[in-house]
PDB file of C-alpha atoms in Angstrom:
ATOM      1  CA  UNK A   1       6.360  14.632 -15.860  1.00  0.00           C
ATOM      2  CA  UNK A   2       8.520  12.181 -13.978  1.00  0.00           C
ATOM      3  CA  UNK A   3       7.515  10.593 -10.932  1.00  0.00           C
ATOM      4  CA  UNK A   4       8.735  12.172  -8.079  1.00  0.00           C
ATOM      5  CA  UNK A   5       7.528   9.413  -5.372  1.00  0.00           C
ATOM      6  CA  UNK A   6       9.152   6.624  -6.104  1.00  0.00           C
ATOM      7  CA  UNK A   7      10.914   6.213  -3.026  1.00  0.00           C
ATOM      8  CA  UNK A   8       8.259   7.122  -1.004  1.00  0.00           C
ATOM      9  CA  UNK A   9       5.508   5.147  -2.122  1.00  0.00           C
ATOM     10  CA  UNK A  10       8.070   2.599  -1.990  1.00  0.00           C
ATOM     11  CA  UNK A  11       8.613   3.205   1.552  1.00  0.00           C
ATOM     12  CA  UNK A  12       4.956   3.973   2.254  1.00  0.00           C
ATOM     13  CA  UNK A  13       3.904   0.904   1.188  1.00  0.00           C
ATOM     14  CA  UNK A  14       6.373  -0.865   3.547  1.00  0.00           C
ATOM     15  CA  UNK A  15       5.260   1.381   6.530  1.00  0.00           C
ATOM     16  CA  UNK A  16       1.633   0.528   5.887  1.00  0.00           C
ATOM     17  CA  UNK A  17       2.244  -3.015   5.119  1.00  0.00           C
ATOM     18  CA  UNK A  18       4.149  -3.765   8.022  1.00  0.00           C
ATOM     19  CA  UNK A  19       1.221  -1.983  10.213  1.00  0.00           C
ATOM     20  CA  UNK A  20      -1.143  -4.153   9.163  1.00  0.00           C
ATOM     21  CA  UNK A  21       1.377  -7.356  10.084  1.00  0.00           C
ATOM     22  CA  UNK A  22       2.381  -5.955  13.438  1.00  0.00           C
ATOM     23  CA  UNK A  23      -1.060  -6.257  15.304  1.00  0.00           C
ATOM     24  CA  UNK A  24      -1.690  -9.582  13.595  1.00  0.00           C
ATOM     25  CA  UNK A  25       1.529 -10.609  14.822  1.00  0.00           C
ATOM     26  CA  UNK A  26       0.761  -9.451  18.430  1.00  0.00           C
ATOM     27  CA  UNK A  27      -2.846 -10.643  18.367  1.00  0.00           C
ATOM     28  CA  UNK A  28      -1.422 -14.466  17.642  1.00  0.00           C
ATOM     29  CA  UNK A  29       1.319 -14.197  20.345  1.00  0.00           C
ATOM     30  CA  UNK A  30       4.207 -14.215  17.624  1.00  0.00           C
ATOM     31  CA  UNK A  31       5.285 -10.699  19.340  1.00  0.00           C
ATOM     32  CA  UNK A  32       5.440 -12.127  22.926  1.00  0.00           C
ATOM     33  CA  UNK A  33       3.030 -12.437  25.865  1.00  0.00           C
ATOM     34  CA  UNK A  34       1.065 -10.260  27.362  1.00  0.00           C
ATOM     35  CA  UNK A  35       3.037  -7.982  29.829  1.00  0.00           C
ATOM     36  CA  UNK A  36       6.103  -7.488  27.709  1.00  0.00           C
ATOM     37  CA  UNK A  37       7.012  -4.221  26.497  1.00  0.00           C
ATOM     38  CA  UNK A  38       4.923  -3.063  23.290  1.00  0.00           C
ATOM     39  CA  UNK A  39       2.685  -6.447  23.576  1.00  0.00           C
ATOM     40  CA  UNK A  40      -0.856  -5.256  23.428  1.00  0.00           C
ATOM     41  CA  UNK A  41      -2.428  -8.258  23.295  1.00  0.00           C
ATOM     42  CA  UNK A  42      -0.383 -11.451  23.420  1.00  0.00           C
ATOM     43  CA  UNK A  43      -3.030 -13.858  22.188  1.00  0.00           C
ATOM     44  CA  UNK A  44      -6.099 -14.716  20.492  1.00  0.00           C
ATOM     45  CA  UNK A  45      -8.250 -14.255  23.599  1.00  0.00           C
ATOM     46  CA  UNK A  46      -6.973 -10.991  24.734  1.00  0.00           C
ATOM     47  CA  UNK A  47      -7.224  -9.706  21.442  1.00  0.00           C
ATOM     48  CA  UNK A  48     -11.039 -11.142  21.206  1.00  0.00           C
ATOM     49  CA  UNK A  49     -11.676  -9.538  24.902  1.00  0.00           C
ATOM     50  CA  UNK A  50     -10.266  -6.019  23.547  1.00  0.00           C
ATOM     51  CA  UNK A  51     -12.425  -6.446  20.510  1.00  0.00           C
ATOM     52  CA  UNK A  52     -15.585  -7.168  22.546  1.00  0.00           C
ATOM     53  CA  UNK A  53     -15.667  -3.323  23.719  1.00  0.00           C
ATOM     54  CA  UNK A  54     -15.863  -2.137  20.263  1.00  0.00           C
ATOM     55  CA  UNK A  55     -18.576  -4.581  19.253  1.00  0.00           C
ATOM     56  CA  UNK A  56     -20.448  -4.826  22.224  1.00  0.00           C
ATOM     57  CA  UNK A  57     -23.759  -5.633  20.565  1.00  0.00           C
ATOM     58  CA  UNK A  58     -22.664  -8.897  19.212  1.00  0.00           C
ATOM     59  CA  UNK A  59     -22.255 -11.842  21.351  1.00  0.00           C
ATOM     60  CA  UNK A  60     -18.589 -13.805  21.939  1.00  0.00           C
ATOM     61  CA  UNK A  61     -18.736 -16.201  19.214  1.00  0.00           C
ATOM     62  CA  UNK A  62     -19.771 -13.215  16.336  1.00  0.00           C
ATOM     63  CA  UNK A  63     -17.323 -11.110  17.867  1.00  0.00           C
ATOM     64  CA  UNK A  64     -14.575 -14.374  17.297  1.00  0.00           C
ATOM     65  CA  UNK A  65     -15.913 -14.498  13.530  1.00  0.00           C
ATOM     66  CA  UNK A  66     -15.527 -10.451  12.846  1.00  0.00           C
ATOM     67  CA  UNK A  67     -11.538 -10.937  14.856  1.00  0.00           C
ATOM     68  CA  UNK A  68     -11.088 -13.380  12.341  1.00  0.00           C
ATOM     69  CA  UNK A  69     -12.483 -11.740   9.349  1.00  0.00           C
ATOM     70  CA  UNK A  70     -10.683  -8.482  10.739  1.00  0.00           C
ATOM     71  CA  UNK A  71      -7.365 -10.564  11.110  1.00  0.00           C
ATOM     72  CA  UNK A  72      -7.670 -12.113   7.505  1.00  0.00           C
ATOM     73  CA  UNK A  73      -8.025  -9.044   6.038  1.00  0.00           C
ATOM     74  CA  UNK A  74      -5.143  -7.152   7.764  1.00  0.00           C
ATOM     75  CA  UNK A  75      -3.000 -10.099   6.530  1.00  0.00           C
ATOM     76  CA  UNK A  76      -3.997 -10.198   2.979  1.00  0.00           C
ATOM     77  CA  UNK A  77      -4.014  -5.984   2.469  1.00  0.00           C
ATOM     78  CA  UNK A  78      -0.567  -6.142   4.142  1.00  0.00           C
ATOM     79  CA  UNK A  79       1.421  -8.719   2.366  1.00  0.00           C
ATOM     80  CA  UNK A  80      -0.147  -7.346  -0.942  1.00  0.00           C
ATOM     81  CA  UNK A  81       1.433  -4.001  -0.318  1.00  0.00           C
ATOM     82  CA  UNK A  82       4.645  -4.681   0.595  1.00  0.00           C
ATOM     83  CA  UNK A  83       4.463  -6.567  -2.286  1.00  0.00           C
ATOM     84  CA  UNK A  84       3.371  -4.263  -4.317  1.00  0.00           C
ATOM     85  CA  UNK A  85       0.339  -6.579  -6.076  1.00  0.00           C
ATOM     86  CA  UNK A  86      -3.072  -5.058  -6.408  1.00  0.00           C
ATOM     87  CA  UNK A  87      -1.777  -2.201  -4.619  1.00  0.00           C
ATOM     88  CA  UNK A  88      -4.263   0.249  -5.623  1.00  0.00           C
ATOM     89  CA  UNK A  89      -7.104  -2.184  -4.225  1.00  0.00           C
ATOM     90  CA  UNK A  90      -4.765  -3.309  -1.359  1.00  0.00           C
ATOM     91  CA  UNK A  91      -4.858   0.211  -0.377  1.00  0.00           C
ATOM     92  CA  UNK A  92      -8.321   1.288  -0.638  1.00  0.00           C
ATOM     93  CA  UNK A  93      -9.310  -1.775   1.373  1.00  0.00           C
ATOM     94  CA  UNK A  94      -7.346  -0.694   4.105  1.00  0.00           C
ATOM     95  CA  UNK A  95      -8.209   2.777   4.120  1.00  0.00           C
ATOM     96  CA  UNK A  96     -11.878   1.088   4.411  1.00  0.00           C
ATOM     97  CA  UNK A  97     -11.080  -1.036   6.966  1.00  0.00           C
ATOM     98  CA  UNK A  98      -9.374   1.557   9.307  1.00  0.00           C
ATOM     99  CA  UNK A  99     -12.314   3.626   8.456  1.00  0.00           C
ATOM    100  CA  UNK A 100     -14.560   0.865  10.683  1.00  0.00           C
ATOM    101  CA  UNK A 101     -11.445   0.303  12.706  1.00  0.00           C
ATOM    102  CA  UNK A 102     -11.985   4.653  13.749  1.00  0.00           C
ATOM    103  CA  UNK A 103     -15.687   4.561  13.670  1.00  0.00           C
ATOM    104  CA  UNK A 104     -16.084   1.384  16.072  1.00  0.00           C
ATOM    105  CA  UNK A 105     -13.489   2.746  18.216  1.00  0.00           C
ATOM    106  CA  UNK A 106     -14.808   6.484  18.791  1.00  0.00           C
ATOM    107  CA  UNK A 107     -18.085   4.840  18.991  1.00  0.00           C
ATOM    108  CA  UNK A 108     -17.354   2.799  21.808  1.00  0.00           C
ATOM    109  CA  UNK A 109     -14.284   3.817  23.311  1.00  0.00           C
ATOM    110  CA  UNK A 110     -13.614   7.887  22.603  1.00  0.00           C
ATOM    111  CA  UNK A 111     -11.908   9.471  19.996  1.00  0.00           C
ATOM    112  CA  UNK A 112      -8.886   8.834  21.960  1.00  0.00           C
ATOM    113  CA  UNK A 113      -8.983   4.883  21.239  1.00  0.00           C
ATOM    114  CA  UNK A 114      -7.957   5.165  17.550  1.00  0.00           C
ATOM    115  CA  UNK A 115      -5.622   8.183  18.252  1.00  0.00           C
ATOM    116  CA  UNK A 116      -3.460   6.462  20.393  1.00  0.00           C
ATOM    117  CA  UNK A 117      -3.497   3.038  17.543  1.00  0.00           C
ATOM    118  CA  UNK A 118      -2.588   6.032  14.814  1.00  0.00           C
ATOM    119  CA  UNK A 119      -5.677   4.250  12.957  1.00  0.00           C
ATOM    120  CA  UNK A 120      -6.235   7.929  11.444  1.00  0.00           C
ATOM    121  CA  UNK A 121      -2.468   7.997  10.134  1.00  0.00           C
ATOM    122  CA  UNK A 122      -3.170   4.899   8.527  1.00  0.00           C
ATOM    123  CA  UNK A 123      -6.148   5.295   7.227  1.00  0.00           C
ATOM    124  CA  UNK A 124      -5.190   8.684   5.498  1.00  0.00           C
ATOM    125  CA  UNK A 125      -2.089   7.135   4.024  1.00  0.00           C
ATOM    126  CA  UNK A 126      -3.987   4.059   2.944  1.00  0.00           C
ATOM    127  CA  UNK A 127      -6.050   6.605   0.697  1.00  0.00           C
ATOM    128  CA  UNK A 128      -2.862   8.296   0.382  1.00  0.00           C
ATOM    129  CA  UNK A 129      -1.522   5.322  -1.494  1.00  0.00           C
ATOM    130  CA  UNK A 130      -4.336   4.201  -3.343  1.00  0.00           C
ATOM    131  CA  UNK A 131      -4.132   7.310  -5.114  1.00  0.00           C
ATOM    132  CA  UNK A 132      -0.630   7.173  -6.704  1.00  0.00           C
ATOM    133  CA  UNK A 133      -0.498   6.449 -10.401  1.00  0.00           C
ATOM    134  CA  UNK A 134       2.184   4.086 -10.650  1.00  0.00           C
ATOM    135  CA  UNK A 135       3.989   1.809  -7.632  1.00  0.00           C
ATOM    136  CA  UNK A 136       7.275   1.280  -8.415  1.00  0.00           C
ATOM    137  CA  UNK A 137       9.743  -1.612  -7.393  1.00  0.00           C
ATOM    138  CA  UNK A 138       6.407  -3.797  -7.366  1.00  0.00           C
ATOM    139  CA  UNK A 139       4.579  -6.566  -9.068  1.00  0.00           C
ATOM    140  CA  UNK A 140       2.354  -4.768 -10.852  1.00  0.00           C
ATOM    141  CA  UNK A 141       4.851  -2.499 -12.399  1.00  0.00           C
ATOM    142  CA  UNK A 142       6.484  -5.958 -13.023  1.00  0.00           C
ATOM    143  CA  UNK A 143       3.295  -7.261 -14.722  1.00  0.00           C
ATOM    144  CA  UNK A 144       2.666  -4.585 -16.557  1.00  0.00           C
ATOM    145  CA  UNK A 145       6.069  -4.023 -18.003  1.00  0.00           C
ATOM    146  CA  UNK A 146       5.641  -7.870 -18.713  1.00  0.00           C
ATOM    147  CA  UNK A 147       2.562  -7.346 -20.550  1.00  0.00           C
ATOM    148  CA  UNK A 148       3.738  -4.702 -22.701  1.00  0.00           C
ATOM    149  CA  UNK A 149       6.922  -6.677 -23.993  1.00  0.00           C
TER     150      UNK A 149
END
């Protein structure tokens, strides 16, 4: 049977790369500052204030660590979709991570909160993704057809 999603995982993993770039972008200030249009955040500190509320049982400094942890990962899963390496693994961790991302959020700020970040979108495609059989147009199609020759 031939594989009918090429294109679309293609441009799946693009979408879903990209949203894990574009908050990291905004959180660092690369986007703007805060009070332009579509800037959430603006910088580290607004970001860190933001991500208080949904981890208000930990104190500043653990809450800096988790941004950072957070931030790392978001980087990592989204360069490694777009380009295509690890993808399956790429994808599952960020269907894990928007998993806390939804939890944390309903928890402490309504079901609302990760709703209006379309955390659920992404976290369904994420799984979405990590479920295709191939990824084509990627490095590990590359590497694999490199293996085999």
């Amino acid at each position: 049977m031939e594989n009918s999603f090429k294109t679309p995982q293609l441009l799946l993993r693009f979408a879903l790369g990209i949203t894990f770039l574009t908050p990291v972008s905004d959180r660092l200030g690369i986007l703007g500052p805060m009070g332009e249009r579509n800037i959430e955040w603006g910088n580290w500190n607004n970001f860190i204030d933001y991500t208080t509320t949904l981890m208000p049982f930990l104190d500043r400094p653990a809450v800096n660590i988790m941004g950072s942890i957070a931030t790392i990962a978001e980087i990592v899963i989204g360069i490694l979709l777009i380009v295509g390496y690890k993808t399956k693994y790429a994808a599952i961790g960020g269907c894990i991570l928007t998993l806390i991302f939804i939890l944390s959020m309903t928890v402490f700020k309504g079901i609302k909160a990760p709703i209006n970040y379309a955390v659920f979108v992404t976290c369904t495609s994420s799984l979405f993704l990590s479920r295709m059989k191939s990824y084509e147009w990627s490095l590990d199609q590359f590497m694999t057809k490199s293996k085999n020759d």
